[in-house]
Amino acid sequence: MKLYSANMAPNPRRSRMALAEKGISGVEMIDIDLAGGENLKPEFRERNSLAKVPVLELDDGTCIAETAAIYRYLEEIQPEPNLMGRDAKEKALTEMWDRRIDNALLMPIGHCFQHTTGFFKDRMTPVAAWGEEAGKLAAAFLPILEQQLQKHEFVAGDHFSVADITALCSLEFGKVIQLRITEDFPAIQRWHAQMKARPSYTA
Ligand SMILES: N[C@@H](CCC(=O)N[C@@H](CS)C(=O)NCC(=O)O)C(=O)O
């Protein structure tokens, strides 16, 4: 397998962490230069028509884009350690939190970054006012996550899951918009320290 990735970007990191948590080795890492627009070239669009990383390319040439789909594929080919829940309730709660974090934290952080800095102005029209609003939406999610982590050890409940990976990659990417895990969020700080201690943290 090959993973088309990009070092500083949060979504490819989600896939790299999932591979590390599963202990799946031997995946060839291909670094794509997003700032230079390598993902916009026809060769890359053949692998992902939406021109985004990550893309997991299987040995038969099948290309899987969308991090949630990559999580699903890895869970199916290697069920242990489990990252997506063991029964109907755990599976549903894991997906619920993963989607919430993707939509209500990671996406607004990305929009704030792109629209306030103009980082991708060669391929989109930045709207600063929307960027500022998106930054507020991302910040508004932190008290919700704090509440959840006050009640549970991990994001989706009492087991480590892909929702923890998504939350970690989102929050750490949040530095680009000055989103910080301050002392107002002690449960997130406790959880963050736990995440940093996992071997997958540096993936
Ligand atoms: N929904 C996709 C989002 C992928 C995405 O937005 N990737 C970003 C990097 S984190 C990207 O490739 N950006 C390049 C661009 O927009 O040109 C997923 O879950 O993987």
Short mmCIF file of C-alpha atoms and ligand atoms in Angstrom, two decimals:
data_model
loop_
_atom_site.label_atom_id
_atom_site.label_comp_id
_atom_site.label_asym_id
_atom_site.label_seq_id
_atom_site.Cartn_x
_atom_site.Cartn_y
_atom_site.Cartn_z
CA MET A 1 0.00 0.00 0.00
CA LYS A 2 0.97 3.64 -0.46
CA LEU A 3 -0.22 6.64 1.53
CA TYR A 4 -0.23 10.01 -0.22
CA SER A 5 0.34 12.33 2.68
CA ALA A 6 1.59 15.81 3.63
CA ASN A 7 3.65 16.42 6.74
CA MET A 8 2.00 19.44 8.33
CA ALA A 9 -1.59 18.68 7.28
CA PRO A 10 -4.06 17.28 9.85
CA ASN A 11 -6.02 14.80 7.70
CA PRO A 12 -3.02 12.76 6.49
CA ARG A 13 -1.79 12.67 10.08
CA ARG A 14 -5.07 11.00 11.04
CA SER A 15 -4.29 8.16 8.61
CA ARG A 16 -0.66 7.87 9.72
CA MET A 17 -1.75 7.64 13.35
CA ALA A 18 -4.37 4.99 12.55
CA LEU A 19 -1.72 2.92 10.72
CA ALA A 20 0.61 3.26 13.72
CA GLU A 21 -2.12 2.33 16.24
CA LYS A 22 -2.95 -0.76 14.16
CA GLY A 23 0.73 -1.65 13.86
CA ILE A 24 0.45 -1.81 10.07
CA SER A 25 3.94 -1.34 8.65
CA GLY A 26 5.44 -1.40 5.18
CA VAL A 27 3.16 1.32 3.79
CA GLU A 28 5.10 3.54 1.38
CA MET A 29 4.71 7.20 2.36
CA ILE A 30 4.54 9.69 -0.50
CA ASP A 31 4.79 13.31 0.53
CA ILE A 32 2.68 15.66 -1.57
CA ASP A 33 3.64 19.34 -1.74
CA LEU A 34 0.27 21.01 -1.05
CA ALA A 35 1.60 24.58 -0.96
CA GLY A 36 3.23 24.00 -4.36
CA GLY A 37 -0.03 22.58 -5.73
CA GLU A 38 1.24 19.05 -6.44
CA ASN A 39 -2.21 17.76 -5.42
CA LEU A 40 -3.86 19.84 -8.16
CA LYS A 41 -1.96 18.14 -10.99
CA PRO A 42 -3.75 15.64 -13.27
CA GLU A 43 -1.59 12.72 -12.03
CA PHE A 44 -2.83 13.27 -8.49
CA ARG A 45 -6.44 13.98 -9.50
CA GLU A 46 -6.47 10.53 -11.10
CA ARG A 47 -6.04 9.18 -7.57
CA ASN A 48 -8.47 11.62 -5.91
CA SER A 49 -10.81 13.66 -8.07
CA LEU A 50 -11.24 16.10 -5.16
CA ALA A 51 -7.46 16.72 -5.17
CA LYS A 52 -6.96 16.27 -1.41
CA VAL A 53 -4.72 14.16 0.80
CA PRO A 54 -4.74 11.60 2.29
CA VAL A 55 -5.17 8.92 -0.34
CA LEU A 56 -4.51 5.27 0.47
CA GLU A 57 -3.53 3.37 -2.68
CA LEU A 58 -3.97 -0.38 -2.44
CA ASP A 59 -1.66 -2.86 -4.17
CA ASP A 60 -4.29 -3.41 -6.91
CA GLY A 61 -4.30 0.34 -7.66
CA THR A 62 -7.59 1.15 -5.91
CA CYS A 63 -7.42 4.61 -4.34
CA ILE A 64 -9.30 5.37 -1.14
CA ALA A 65 -9.72 9.03 -0.21
CA GLU A 66 -11.62 10.54 2.76
CA THR A 67 -10.07 9.81 6.13
CA ALA A 68 -13.22 8.17 7.50
CA ALA A 69 -13.12 5.68 4.61
CA ILE A 70 -9.42 4.99 5.24
CA TYR A 71 -10.19 4.40 8.94
CA ARG A 72 -12.91 1.95 7.88
CA TYR A 73 -10.63 0.08 5.47
CA LEU A 74 -7.87 -0.31 8.05
CA GLU A 75 -10.37 -1.51 10.67
CA GLU A 76 -11.71 -4.13 8.24
CA ILE A 77 -8.31 -5.51 7.17
CA GLN A 78 -6.93 -5.47 10.71
CA PRO A 79 -9.69 -5.53 13.36
CA GLU A 80 -7.27 -5.52 16.32
CA PRO A 81 -6.53 -3.32 18.10
CA ASN A 82 -10.08 -2.11 17.69
CA LEU A 83 -10.39 1.60 16.86
CA MET A 84 -14.01 1.93 15.79
CA GLY A 85 -16.08 0.25 18.50
CA ARG A 86 -16.94 -3.37 19.31
CA ASP A 87 -20.74 -3.40 19.41
CA ALA A 88 -23.57 -1.40 17.88
CA LYS A 89 -23.52 1.24 20.62
CA GLU A 90 -19.74 1.74 20.64
CA LYS A 91 -19.61 1.84 16.84
CA ALA A 92 -22.36 4.45 16.68
CA LEU A 93 -20.85 6.63 19.43
CA THR A 94 -17.40 6.44 17.84
CA GLU A 95 -18.80 7.55 14.50
CA MET A 96 -20.90 10.24 16.17
CA TRP A 97 -17.88 11.83 17.86
CA ASP A 98 -15.59 11.38 14.88
CA ARG A 99 -18.09 13.15 12.63
CA ARG A 100 -18.76 15.87 15.19
CA ILE A 101 -15.07 16.63 15.55
CA ASP A 102 -14.50 16.53 11.81
CA ASN A 103 -17.43 18.86 11.09
CA ALA A 104 -17.48 21.14 14.14
CA LEU A 105 -13.78 21.43 14.94
CA LEU A 106 -11.42 20.39 12.14
CA MET A 107 -13.38 21.90 9.27
CA PRO A 108 -13.89 25.32 10.92
CA ILE A 109 -10.20 25.39 11.91
CA GLY A 110 -9.29 24.70 8.27
CA HIS A 111 -11.69 27.36 7.00
CA CYS A 112 -10.40 29.93 9.50
CA PHE A 113 -6.81 29.19 8.47
CA GLN A 114 -7.49 29.27 4.73
CA HIS A 115 -9.77 32.31 4.74
CA THR A 116 -7.77 34.51 7.13
CA THR A 117 -4.27 33.71 5.81
CA GLY A 118 -4.97 33.21 2.11
CA PHE A 119 -2.70 30.13 2.23
CA PHE A 120 -4.54 28.57 -0.74
CA LYS A 121 -5.39 31.82 -2.54
CA ASP A 122 -4.08 30.29 -5.78
CA ARG A 123 -7.05 27.86 -5.75
CA MET A 124 -9.84 29.60 -3.79
CA THR A 125 -11.15 33.03 -2.92
CA PRO A 126 -10.46 33.80 0.73
CA VAL A 127 -13.31 35.56 2.58
CA ALA A 128 -11.77 36.99 5.75
CA ALA A 129 -15.12 37.53 7.51
CA TRP A 130 -16.03 33.86 7.02
CA GLY A 131 -12.59 32.85 8.30
CA GLU A 132 -13.13 34.84 11.50
CA GLU A 133 -16.60 33.33 11.99
CA ALA A 134 -15.22 29.82 11.43
CA GLY A 135 -12.57 30.49 14.09
CA LYS A 136 -15.35 31.33 16.56
CA LEU A 137 -17.20 28.13 15.64
CA ALA A 138 -14.07 26.05 16.30
CA ALA A 139 -13.52 27.73 19.68
CA ALA A 140 -17.16 27.10 20.61
CA PHE A 141 -16.58 23.35 20.30
CA LEU A 142 -13.95 23.23 23.06
CA PRO A 143 -16.42 23.47 26.00
CA ILE A 144 -18.43 20.64 24.40
CA LEU A 145 -15.34 18.44 24.18
CA GLU A 146 -14.34 19.45 27.73
CA GLN A 147 -17.71 18.30 29.04
CA GLN A 148 -17.36 14.94 27.27
CA LEU A 149 -13.82 14.37 28.56
CA GLN A 150 -14.89 15.24 32.11
CA LYS A 151 -17.27 12.29 31.91
CA HIS A 152 -15.14 9.85 29.91
CA GLU A 153 -11.48 8.89 29.63
CA PHE A 154 -11.58 9.07 25.82
CA VAL A 155 -13.52 11.11 23.29
CA ALA A 156 -16.06 8.45 22.32
CA GLY A 157 -16.31 6.91 25.79
CA ASP A 158 -14.14 4.47 27.67
CA HIS A 159 -12.08 3.13 24.76
CA PHE A 160 -9.41 4.76 22.62
CA SER A 161 -10.77 5.24 19.10
CA VAL A 162 -10.42 7.06 15.81
CA ALA A 163 -12.37 9.91 17.43
CA ASP A 164 -9.35 10.51 19.70
CA ILE A 165 -7.06 10.56 16.65
CA THR A 166 -9.31 13.05 14.86
CA ALA A 167 -9.57 15.25 17.96
CA LEU A 168 -5.80 15.24 18.54
CA CYS A 169 -4.95 16.08 14.92
CA SER A 170 -7.60 18.82 14.88
CA LEU A 171 -6.60 20.44 18.16
CA GLU A 172 -2.88 20.42 17.36
CA PHE A 173 -3.56 21.88 13.91
CA GLY A 174 -5.59 24.55 15.77
CA LYS A 175 -2.28 26.23 16.66
CA VAL A 176 -2.31 27.78 13.18
CA ILE A 177 -5.34 29.84 14.23
CA GLN A 178 -4.08 30.36 17.81
CA LEU A 179 -6.61 27.89 19.22
CA ARG A 180 -5.07 26.82 22.54
CA ILE A 181 -5.99 24.19 25.14
CA THR A 182 -5.90 26.62 28.06
CA GLU A 183 -6.41 25.96 31.78
CA ASP A 184 -10.13 26.53 31.19
CA PHE A 185 -10.12 23.00 29.76
CA PRO A 186 -8.51 20.72 32.38
CA ALA A 187 -10.08 17.52 31.07
CA ILE A 188 -8.84 18.24 27.52
CA GLN A 189 -5.38 18.95 28.99
CA ARG A 190 -5.43 15.61 30.88
CA TRP A 191 -6.51 13.76 27.73
CA HIS A 192 -3.94 15.62 25.58
CA ALA A 193 -1.12 14.49 27.89
CA GLN A 194 -2.36 10.89 27.52
CA MET A 195 -2.43 11.20 23.74
CA LYS A 196 1.13 12.59 23.66
CA ALA A 197 2.34 9.51 25.55
CA ARG A 198 1.06 7.10 22.87
CA PRO A 199 3.68 5.83 20.36
CA SER A 200 1.39 6.86 17.48
CA TYR A 201 1.73 10.53 18.50
CA THR A 202 4.81 11.04 16.34
CA ALA A 203 3.43 9.20 13.29
N1 LIG B 1 -12.64 15.17 3.85
C1 LIG B 1 -11.25 14.93 3.56
C2 LIG B 1 -10.51 16.26 3.73
C3 LIG B 1 -9.12 16.20 3.11
C4 LIG B 1 -8.43 17.55 3.13
O1 LIG B 1 -9.05 18.63 3.26
N2 LIG B 1 -7.11 17.52 2.98
C5 LIG B 1 -6.32 18.73 2.95
C6 LIG B 1 -5.10 18.54 3.85
S1 LIG B 1 -5.53 18.35 5.54
C7 LIG B 1 -5.81 18.99 1.54
O2 LIG B 1 -5.46 18.06 0.83
N3 LIG B 1 -5.75 20.26 1.12
C8 LIG B 1 -5.20 20.64 -0.14
C9 LIG B 1 -6.05 21.60 -0.91
O3 LIG B 1 -7.14 21.95 -0.46
O4 LIG B 1 -5.60 22.02 -1.99
C10 LIG B 1 -10.71 13.84 4.48
O5 LIG B 1 -11.39 13.48 5.47
O6 LIG B 1 -9.64 13.28 4.24
#
